[in-house]
mmCIF file of C-alpha atoms and ligand atoms in Angstrom:
data_model
loop_
_atom_site.group_PDB
_atom_site.id
_atom_site.type_symbol
_atom_site.label_atom_id
_atom_site.label_comp_id
_atom_site.label_asym_id
_atom_site.label_seq_id
_atom_site.Cartn_x
_atom_site.Cartn_y
_atom_site.Cartn_z
ATOM 1 C CA MET A 168 9.812 -8.203 9.294
ATOM 2 C CA VAL A 169 12.843 -6.696 7.613
ATOM 3 C CA THR A 170 12.345 -5.606 4.023
ATOM 4 C CA TYR A 171 15.605 -5.836 2.129
ATOM 5 C CA ASP A 172 16.490 -2.982 -0.103
ATOM 6 C CA ILE A 173 16.466 -4.805 -3.423
ATOM 7 C CA THR A 174 13.796 -3.722 -5.846
ATOM 8 C CA CYS A 175 10.975 -1.935 -4.062
ATOM 9 C CA ARG A 176 10.952 1.805 -3.520
ATOM 10 C CA THR A 177 12.292 1.382 0.005
ATOM 11 C CA TYR A 178 15.603 3.103 0.313
ATOM 12 C CA ASN A 179 18.217 3.451 3.029
ATOM 13 C CA GLY A 180 19.525 6.904 3.739
ATOM 14 C CA TYR A 181 22.624 7.839 5.693
ATOM 15 C CA ASP A 182 23.129 5.544 8.682
ATOM 16 C CA ILE A 183 23.564 7.435 11.932
ATOM 17 C CA ASN A 184 24.985 4.338 13.622
ATOM 18 C CA GLY A 185 28.268 4.100 11.810
ATOM 19 C CA LEU A 186 27.699 2.619 8.351
ATOM 20 C CA GLY A 187 27.231 5.972 6.623
ATOM 21 C CA GLN A 188 25.999 5.692 3.047
ATOM 22 C CA LEU A 189 26.308 1.892 2.865
ATOM 23 C CA LYS A 190 23.132 0.453 1.326
ATOM 24 C CA ASP A 191 23.786 -3.297 1.291
ATOM 25 C CA GLY A 192 22.986 -5.377 4.339
ATOM 26 C CA ARG A 193 20.539 -2.841 5.690
ATOM 27 C CA GLY A 194 16.780 -2.620 5.332
ATOM 28 C CA ASN A 195 13.523 -0.979 6.227
ATOM 29 C CA ILE A 196 12.809 -2.315 9.718
ATOM 30 C CA ALA A 197 9.254 -1.000 9.961
ATOM 31 C CA PRO A 198 7.037 1.506 8.150
ATOM 32 C CA SER A 199 4.057 3.466 9.413
ATOM 33 C CA THR A 200 1.836 5.618 7.216
ATOM 34 C CA ILE A 201 -0.024 8.840 7.953
ATOM 35 C CA ILE A 202 -3.363 9.116 6.151
ATOM 36 C CA MET A 203 -3.147 12.839 5.515
ATOM 37 C CA PRO A 204 -6.661 13.483 4.106
ATOM 38 C CA THR A 205 -8.195 12.384 7.418
ATOM 39 C CA LEU A 206 -5.965 14.857 9.253
ATOM 40 C CA ALA A 207 -7.014 17.555 6.801
ATOM 41 C CA MET A 208 -10.692 16.883 7.636
ATOM 42 C CA GLU A 209 -9.868 17.136 11.346
ATOM 43 C CA ALA A 210 -8.105 20.441 10.646
ATOM 44 C CA LYS A 211 -11.177 21.667 8.767
ATOM 45 C CA GLU A 212 -13.419 20.910 11.741
ATOM 46 C CA GLU A 213 -11.006 22.605 14.144
ATOM 47 C CA ALA A 214 -10.683 25.686 11.969
ATOM 48 C CA GLU A 215 -14.450 26.004 11.559
ATOM 49 C CA LEU A 216 -15.006 25.579 15.293
ATOM 50 C CA LYS A 217 -12.343 28.036 16.396
ATOM 51 C CA GLY A 218 -12.412 30.412 13.429
ATOM 52 C CA THR A 219 -8.744 29.726 12.725
ATOM 53 C CA ASP A 220 -6.780 29.005 9.566
ATOM 54 C CA ILE A 221 -7.238 25.484 8.206
ATOM 55 C CA VAL A 222 -3.669 25.186 6.927
ATOM 56 C CA GLU A 223 -2.161 26.177 10.278
ATOM 57 C CA GLU A 224 -4.454 23.729 12.054
ATOM 58 C CA PHE A 225 -3.387 21.009 9.640
ATOM 59 C CA MET A 226 0.319 21.650 10.148
ATOM 60 C CA LYS A 227 -0.171 21.318 13.909
ATOM 61 C CA ILE A 228 -2.149 18.081 13.629
ATOM 62 C CA LEU A 229 0.337 16.682 11.136
ATOM 63 C CA ASP A 230 3.239 17.483 13.429
ATOM 64 C CA GLU A 231 1.543 15.544 16.234
ATOM 65 C CA ALA A 232 0.870 12.630 13.904
ATOM 66 C CA ILE A 233 4.540 12.526 12.866
ATOM 67 C CA GLU A 234 5.491 12.292 16.550
ATOM 68 C CA ASP A 235 2.884 9.536 17.111
ATOM 69 C CA CYS A 236 4.372 7.669 14.177
ATOM 70 C CA ARG A 237 7.847 8.022 15.630
ATOM 71 C CA GLU A 238 6.738 6.608 18.980
ATOM 72 C CA GLY A 239 4.924 3.720 17.329
ATOM 73 C CA LEU A 240 7.977 2.868 15.257
ATOM 74 C CA GLU A 241 10.198 2.976 18.323
ATOM 75 C CA ASP A 242 7.879 0.490 20.058
ATOM 76 C CA ARG A 243 8.015 -1.820 17.051
ATOM 77 C CA TYR A 244 11.771 -1.483 16.828
ATOM 78 C CA LYS A 245 12.101 -2.464 20.512
ATOM 79 C CA TYR A 246 9.874 -5.471 19.956
ATOM 80 C CA ILE A 247 11.794 -6.570 16.870
ATOM 81 C CA ILE A 248 15.208 -6.309 18.530
ATOM 82 C CA SER A 249 13.908 -8.351 21.489
ATOM 83 C CA GLN A 250 13.608 -11.362 19.176
ATOM 84 C CA PRO A 251 16.253 -14.087 19.388
ATOM 85 C CA VAL A 252 18.818 -14.429 16.617
ATOM 86 C CA GLU A 253 17.081 -17.691 15.642
ATOM 87 C CA SER A 254 14.173 -15.635 14.241
ATOM 88 C CA ALA A 255 16.293 -15.038 11.140
ATOM 89 C CA LEU A 256 19.339 -17.180 11.758
ATOM 90 C CA PHE A 257 20.242 -17.645 8.097
ATOM 91 C CA SER A 258 20.545 -13.880 7.545
ATOM 92 C CA TYR A 259 22.742 -13.324 10.565
ATOM 93 C CA GLU A 260 24.988 -16.338 10.113
ATOM 94 C CA ASN A 261 25.643 -15.692 6.440
ATOM 95 C CA GLY A 262 26.697 -12.082 6.610
ATOM 96 C CA LEU A 263 23.514 -10.696 5.057
ATOM 97 C CA MET A 264 23.041 -8.236 7.898
ATOM 98 C CA ALA A 265 25.692 -5.518 7.945
ATOM 99 C CA GLY A 266 27.206 -4.710 11.313
ATOM 100 C CA TYR A 267 26.087 -7.879 13.083
ATOM 101 C CA ILE A 268 28.187 -8.704 16.164
ATOM 102 C CA PRO A 269 27.086 -12.050 17.706
ATOM 103 C CA GLU A 270 27.997 -11.070 21.282
ATOM 104 C CA GLU A 271 25.849 -7.961 21.054
ATOM 105 C CA GLY A 272 22.687 -9.572 19.680
ATOM 106 C CA ILE A 273 20.595 -8.611 16.678
ATOM 107 C CA GLU A 274 20.329 -4.938 17.587
ATOM 108 C CA SER A 275 23.938 -4.589 16.446
ATOM 109 C CA ALA A 276 22.621 -5.141 12.901
ATOM 110 C CA LEU A 277 19.087 -3.769 13.091
ATOM 111 C CA LYS A 278 20.142 -0.370 14.428
ATOM 112 C CA HIS A 279 21.458 0.348 10.929
ATOM 113 C CA GLY A 280 18.027 -0.130 9.352
ATOM 114 C CA THR A 281 15.380 2.462 8.582
ATOM 115 C CA LEU A 282 12.245 3.383 10.510
ATOM 116 C CA ALA A 283 9.994 4.766 7.801
ATOM 117 C CA ILE A 284 7.430 7.497 8.414
ATOM 118 C CA GLY A 285 5.102 7.248 5.446
ATOM 119 C CA ASN A 286 2.296 9.259 3.922
ATOM 120 C CA ILE A 287 -0.634 8.884 1.567
ATOM 121 C CA GLY A 288 -2.987 11.223 -0.282
ATOM 122 C CA LEU A 289 -1.161 14.517 -0.723
ATOM 123 C CA ALA A 290 -3.354 15.489 -3.684
ATOM 124 C CA GLU A 291 -6.630 14.977 -1.771
ATOM 125 C CA THR A 292 -5.181 16.675 1.319
ATOM 126 C CA LEU A 293 -4.353 19.800 -0.666
ATOM 127 C CA GLN A 294 -7.859 19.796 -2.159
ATOM 128 C CA ILE A 295 -9.384 19.773 1.332
ATOM 129 C CA LEU A 296 -7.043 22.497 2.569
ATOM 130 C CA ILE A 297 -6.955 24.948 -0.336
ATOM 131 C CA GLY A 298 -9.009 23.493 -3.193
ATOM 132 C CA LYS A 299 -5.930 22.975 -5.409
ATOM 133 C CA ASP A 300 -3.447 20.165 -5.843
ATOM 134 C CA GLN A 301 0.324 20.158 -6.376
ATOM 135 C CA THR A 302 0.009 20.681 -10.129
ATOM 136 C CA GLU A 303 -0.889 24.302 -9.341
ATOM 137 C CA LYS A 304 1.616 26.777 -7.896
ATOM 138 C CA GLU A 305 -0.148 27.372 -4.590
ATOM 139 C CA GLY A 306 -0.709 23.659 -4.077
ATOM 140 C CA PHE A 307 2.915 22.896 -4.850
ATOM 141 C CA GLU A 308 4.110 25.492 -2.323
ATOM 142 C CA LEU A 309 1.960 24.023 0.419
ATOM 143 C CA ALA A 310 3.144 20.527 -0.538
ATOM 144 C CA GLU A 311 6.732 21.663 -0.068
ATOM 145 C CA ARG A 312 5.871 23.082 3.341
ATOM 146 C CA ILE A 313 4.341 19.734 4.346
ATOM 147 C CA TYR A 314 7.335 17.630 3.211
ATOM 148 C CA LYS A 315 9.840 20.064 4.688
ATOM 149 C CA LEU A 316 8.177 19.377 8.035
ATOM 150 C CA PHE A 317 8.377 15.591 7.521
ATOM 151 C CA ASN A 318 12.031 15.916 6.532
ATOM 152 C CA LYS A 319 12.961 18.240 9.391
ATOM 153 C CA ARG A 320 11.311 16.071 12.022
ATOM 154 C CA CYS A 321 12.954 12.895 10.725
ATOM 155 C CA LYS A 322 16.363 14.581 10.869
ATOM 156 C CA GLU A 323 15.723 15.681 14.441
ATOM 157 C CA PHE A 324 14.484 12.223 15.489
ATOM 158 C CA LYS A 325 17.542 10.637 13.945
ATOM 159 C CA GLU A 326 19.914 12.814 15.957
ATOM 160 C CA LYS A 327 17.944 12.598 19.180
ATOM 161 C CA TYR A 328 17.123 8.889 19.241
ATOM 162 C CA LYS A 329 20.091 7.601 17.227
ATOM 163 C CA LEU A 330 17.772 5.630 14.969
ATOM 164 C CA ASN A 331 17.394 6.058 11.199
ATOM 165 C CA TYR A 332 13.994 7.706 10.913
ATOM 166 C CA GLY A 333 13.191 8.611 7.328
ATOM 167 C CA VAL A 334 10.425 10.112 5.182
ATOM 168 C CA TYR A 335 8.729 7.384 3.177
ATOM 169 C CA ASN A 336 6.459 7.811 0.177
ATOM 170 C CA THR A 337 4.430 4.710 0.957
ATOM 171 C CA PRO A 338 3.423 2.267 -1.834
ATOM 172 C CA ALA A 339 0.040 1.714 -0.081
ATOM 173 C CA GLU A 340 -1.213 -0.943 -2.509
ATOM 174 C CA ASN A 341 -3.973 -1.942 -0.098
ATOM 175 C CA LEU A 342 -4.166 1.143 2.073
ATOM 176 C CA CYS A 343 -5.125 3.345 -0.901
ATOM 177 C CA TYR A 344 -8.470 1.507 -0.919
ATOM 178 C CA THR A 345 -9.029 0.619 2.752
ATOM 179 C CA ALA A 346 -8.231 4.160 3.924
ATOM 180 C CA MET A 347 -10.590 5.633 1.329
ATOM 181 C CA THR A 348 -13.375 3.214 2.268
ATOM 182 C CA LYS A 349 -13.149 4.316 5.907
ATOM 183 C CA PHE A 350 -12.863 7.968 4.927
ATOM 184 C CA LYS A 351 -16.033 7.758 2.832
ATOM 185 C CA ALA A 352 -17.947 6.014 5.599
ATOM 186 C CA LYS A 353 -17.147 8.948 7.861
ATOM 187 C CA TYR A 354 -17.175 11.966 5.543
ATOM 188 C CA GLY A 355 -19.106 10.814 2.479
ATOM 189 C CA GLU A 356 -18.299 11.769 -1.096
ATOM 190 C CA ILE A 357 -16.505 15.096 -1.314
ATOM 191 C CA PRO A 358 -15.794 16.519 -4.789
ATOM 192 C CA ASN A 359 -12.105 16.193 -5.806
ATOM 193 C CA VAL A 360 -11.412 14.343 -2.556
ATOM 194 C CA SER A 361 -13.397 11.141 -2.150
ATOM 195 C CA GLU A 362 -15.210 10.528 -5.422
ATOM 196 C CA ASN A 363 -12.919 7.645 -6.348
ATOM 197 C CA LEU A 364 -12.240 4.288 -4.720
ATOM 198 C CA TYR A 365 -8.652 5.131 -3.771
ATOM 199 C CA PHE A 366 -6.406 7.816 -2.362
ATOM 200 C CA THR A 367 -3.608 9.072 -4.587
ATOM 201 C CA ASN A 368 -0.217 7.554 -3.847
ATOM 202 C CA SER A 369 2.027 9.645 -1.555
ATOM 203 C CA ILE A 370 3.278 12.806 -3.316
ATOM 204 C CA HIS A 371 2.107 11.701 -6.757
ATOM 205 C CA CYS A 372 0.131 14.008 -8.994
ATOM 206 C CA PRO A 373 -3.442 12.744 -9.447
ATOM 207 C CA VAL A 374 -3.212 9.974 -12.038
ATOM 208 C CA TRP A 375 -5.871 11.489 -14.289
ATOM 209 C CA LYS A 376 -4.148 14.883 -14.620
ATOM 210 C CA GLU A 377 -3.347 15.638 -18.235
ATOM 211 C CA ILE A 378 0.261 16.703 -17.811
ATOM 212 C CA SER A 379 3.351 15.882 -19.850
ATOM 213 C CA PRO A 380 6.116 13.548 -18.612
ATOM 214 C CA PHE A 381 8.304 16.617 -18.060
ATOM 215 C CA GLU A 382 5.728 18.446 -15.944
ATOM 216 C CA LYS A 383 5.244 15.326 -13.840
ATOM 217 C CA ILE A 384 8.976 14.932 -13.330
ATOM 218 C CA ASP A 385 9.356 18.626 -12.425
ATOM 219 C CA ILE A 386 6.754 18.382 -9.662
ATOM 220 C CA GLU A 387 7.455 14.943 -8.245
ATOM 221 C CA ALA A 388 11.256 15.134 -8.374
ATOM 222 C CA LYS A 389 11.242 18.162 -6.102
ATOM 223 C CA LEU A 390 8.734 16.701 -3.648
ATOM 224 C CA GLY A 391 10.332 13.253 -3.785
ATOM 225 C CA ASN A 392 13.658 14.675 -2.733
ATOM 226 C CA TYR A 393 12.320 15.383 0.753
ATOM 227 C CA SER A 394 12.077 11.617 1.153
ATOM 228 C CA ASN A 395 15.038 9.657 2.454
ATOM 229 C CA ALA A 396 13.408 6.269 3.082
ATOM 230 C CA GLY A 397 11.785 5.540 -0.260
ATOM 231 C CA ASP A 398 10.147 7.120 -3.274
ATOM 232 C CA ILE A 399 9.253 6.254 -6.863
ATOM 233 C CA LEU A 400 8.429 8.489 -9.799
ATOM 234 C CA TYR A 401 6.735 6.971 -12.795
ATOM 235 C CA ILE A 402 5.507 8.299 -16.075
ATOM 236 C CA GLU A 403 2.928 6.539 -18.211
ATOM 237 C CA LEU A 404 3.599 6.149 -21.917
ATOM 238 C CA ASP A 405 1.406 4.708 -24.636
ATOM 239 C CA SER A 406 2.547 1.482 -26.285
ATOM 240 C CA ASP A 407 3.819 3.404 -29.363
ATOM 241 C CA ALA A 408 6.642 4.707 -27.191
ATOM 242 C CA ILE A 409 8.673 1.596 -27.992
ATOM 243 C CA HIS A 410 9.117 3.012 -31.514
ATOM 244 C CA ASN A 411 10.612 6.248 -30.201
ATOM 245 C CA LEU A 412 13.723 5.351 -28.275
ATOM 246 C CA ASP A 413 15.058 8.900 -28.507
ATOM 247 C CA ALA A 414 12.050 10.121 -26.576
ATOM 248 C CA ILE A 415 12.518 7.462 -23.918
ATOM 249 C CA GLU A 416 16.177 8.383 -23.580
ATOM 250 C CA THR A 417 15.175 12.006 -23.189
ATOM 251 C CA TYR A 418 12.753 11.203 -20.381
ATOM 252 C CA ILE A 419 15.433 9.206 -18.582
ATOM 253 C CA ASN A 420 18.016 11.963 -18.965
ATOM 254 C CA TYR A 421 15.523 14.555 -17.808
ATOM 255 C CA ALA A 422 14.682 12.495 -14.717
ATOM 256 C CA MET A 423 18.329 11.834 -13.872
ATOM 257 C CA ASP A 424 19.079 15.519 -14.371
ATOM 258 C CA SER A 425 16.278 16.296 -11.925
ATOM 259 C CA ASP A 426 17.804 14.082 -9.210
ATOM 260 C CA VAL A 427 15.089 11.447 -9.266
ATOM 261 C CA PRO A 428 16.222 8.605 -7.013
ATOM 262 C CA TYR A 429 14.004 5.935 -8.611
ATOM 263 C CA PHE A 430 12.523 6.547 -12.031
ATOM 264 C CA ALA A 431 10.115 4.195 -13.758
ATOM 265 C CA ILE A 432 8.591 4.240 -17.208
ATOM 266 C CA ASN A 433 5.290 2.420 -17.568
ATOM 267 C CA ILE A 434 4.366 1.103 -20.978
ATOM 268 C CA PRO A 435 1.289 -1.127 -21.233
ATOM 269 C CA ASN A 436 2.163 -4.544 -22.534
ATOM 270 C CA ASP A 437 -0.664 -6.903 -23.439
ATOM 271 C CA THR A 438 0.080 -10.364 -24.796
ATOM 272 C CA CYS A 439 -2.430 -12.598 -26.510
ATOM 273 C CA LEU A 440 -1.877 -16.003 -24.965
ATOM 274 C CA GLU A 441 -3.427 -17.700 -28.031
ATOM 275 C CA CYS A 442 -1.435 -16.221 -30.929
ATOM 276 C CA GLY A 443 1.343 -14.314 -29.151
ATOM 277 C CA TYR A 444 0.491 -10.847 -30.513
ATOM 278 C CA THR A 445 1.701 -8.048 -28.208
ATOM 279 C CA GLY A 446 0.557 -4.435 -27.954
ATOM 280 C CA GLU A 447 -2.042 -2.507 -26.046
ATOM 281 C CA PHE A 448 -5.563 -3.900 -26.234
ATOM 282 C CA ASN A 449 -8.120 -4.278 -23.526
ATOM 283 C CA GLU A 450 -10.961 -6.646 -24.344
ATOM 284 C CA SER A 451 -9.735 -8.960 -27.074
ATOM 285 C CA CYS A 452 -6.781 -9.642 -29.370
ATOM 286 C CA PRO A 453 -7.006 -7.513 -32.550
ATOM 287 C CA VAL A 454 -5.418 -10.345 -34.582
ATOM 288 C CA CYS A 455 -7.195 -13.541 -33.529
ATOM 289 C CA GLY A 456 -9.999 -12.153 -31.347
ATOM 290 C CA SER A 457 -9.071 -14.222 -28.320
ATOM 291 C CA THR A 458 -9.909 -12.876 -24.883
ATOM 292 C CA ASN A 459 -7.160 -14.960 -23.314
ATOM 293 C CA ILE A 460 -4.908 -11.960 -22.671
ATOM 294 C CA GLN A 461 -2.158 -11.257 -20.202
ATOM 295 C CA GLN A 462 -2.018 -7.597 -19.224
ATOM 296 C CA LEU A 463 1.409 -6.735 -17.909
ATOM 297 C CA ARG A 464 1.416 -3.449 -15.982
ATOM 298 C CA ARG A 465 3.632 -1.716 -13.507
ATOM 299 C CA VAL A 466 1.053 -0.824 -10.887
ATOM 300 C CA THR A 467 3.393 0.187 -8.092
ATOM 301 C CA GLY A 468 7.067 -0.799 -8.006
ATOM 302 C CA TYR A 469 6.778 -4.251 -9.522
ATOM 303 C CA LEU A 470 5.521 -5.495 -12.845
ATOM 304 C CA THR A 471 2.220 -7.271 -12.376
ATOM 305 C CA GLY A 472 0.965 -10.027 -14.650
ATOM 306 C CA ASN A 473 -2.715 -9.319 -14.176
ATOM 307 C CA TYR A 474 -3.574 -6.274 -12.112
ATOM 308 C CA LYS A 475 -7.266 -7.202 -12.154
ATOM 309 C CA THR A 476 -6.649 -10.190 -9.929
ATOM 310 C CA ALA A 477 -3.539 -8.959 -8.102
ATOM 311 C CA PHE A 478 -4.986 -5.719 -6.732
ATOM 312 C CA ASN A 479 -8.041 -4.477 -4.870
ATOM 313 C CA LYS A 480 -10.816 -2.464 -6.502
ATOM 314 C CA GLY A 481 -9.276 0.856 -5.509
ATOM 315 C CA LYS A 482 -5.931 0.171 -7.137
ATOM 316 C CA GLN A 483 -7.613 -1.311 -10.230
ATOM 317 C CA GLN A 484 -9.628 1.872 -10.670
ATOM 318 C CA GLU A 485 -6.479 3.936 -10.180
ATOM 319 C CA VAL A 486 -4.707 1.991 -12.945
ATOM 320 C CA GLU A 487 -7.660 2.442 -15.295
ATOM 321 C CA MET A 488 -7.804 6.195 -14.630
ATOM 322 C CA ARG A 489 -4.121 6.781 -15.373
ATOM 323 C CA TYR A 490 -3.485 9.365 -18.062
ATOM 324 C CA GLN A 491 -0.736 8.461 -20.519
ATOM 325 C CA HIS A 492 1.587 11.429 -20.205
ATOM 326 C CA SER A 493 3.123 10.897 -23.637
ATOM 327 C CA LYS A 494 -0.259 11.856 -25.159
ATOM 328 C CA LYS A 495 0.291 15.414 -23.974
ATOM 329 C CA LEU A 496 3.241 15.643 -26.358
ATOM 330 C CA ARG A 497 1.293 14.487 -29.421
ATOM 331 C CA GLY A 498 1.397 17.009 -32.201
ATOM 332 C CA ILE A 499 4.547 18.674 -30.956
ATOM 333 C CA ASP A 500 7.817 18.042 -32.733
ATOM 334 C CA ILE A 501 9.374 15.558 -30.363
ATOM 335 C CA SER A 502 12.568 15.214 -32.426
ATOM 336 C CA LYS A 503 13.109 18.974 -32.166
ATOM 337 C CA PHE A 504 12.368 18.727 -28.480
ATOM 338 C CA VAL A 505 14.782 15.829 -28.143
ATOM 339 C CA SER A 506 17.639 17.669 -29.858
ATOM 340 C CA GLU A 507 17.028 20.788 -27.766
ATOM 341 C CA GLU A 508 17.010 18.589 -24.692
ATOM 342 C CA LYS A 509 20.306 16.987 -25.744
ATOM 343 C CA GLU A 510 21.850 20.443 -26.196
ATOM 344 C CA ARG A 511 20.616 21.483 -22.806
ATOM 345 C CA LEU A 512 22.125 18.427 -21.170
ATOM 346 C CA ALA A 513 25.439 18.607 -23.085
HETATM 347 ZN ZN1 ZN B 631 -4.355 -13.323 -30.666
#
């Protein structure tokens, strides 16, 4: 039940129960995710019924949902700490759980973990509320208002309940599809909202948006910084990027300079399992023509050998719709850009 903070986007913030900034030996005890587009549809109905403002209605409904999430997580926490130490004896006996005091039971360790309040579908939510997403100024401002609320409430919960509530930008590998399937059954296909098979991940810009790596970092770094329980920011590059290490270094520096907690660069890597040729090719190997291909992709946090068998239809479609942000920089003098960027960072 405890997810250790090793490689996924899960992240431990400041521990209110005495361990401060310590990361090791703590984990995400339980996550819960708010499907924001559904709340936005409820806000729309309310606003139409009462003649009120849809955004204000949404903020109210969201606030209630954050509280519901908190209560649900508290219930789960209480259930988890009621388990005997034997439920994970190896972890406790071998010092893997920071703060564990045998006489006090497993709560002595688990109280240092995170209770994650997650979210999905910011982009679609903004479309329902104002017809724009976070890549436009007005959408970005509303996005900030939404995540400031998440952040503020988690801080308050942490103080009041002495548990590490945190804002979590949920991976939602399965939920992206299951939530959308249910949404469509109820509300049908709405342009810019439910035309696809998936909801957009957390705060991420819609994957098909033709924006540069820098624009994506600018938007998602700011929104991601309201999270204190987990976040990832990735940019998609074409396979030629491996021949331009200066550009890759620039993206990394830009992301680090923008305070990105977890930055990932996705470069498609296809390997022909017959002749060993690597590159980016979809149907067959351009050298020997074999269709025996391994397509290595970073779909969420982890590298996945074959996303077509590892993920549901929603996530597969999302991967296929991803725009390669490096394409936006084609035709501009990247070396000039890189040297200017180096000067700026010096
Ligand atoms: Zn081949």
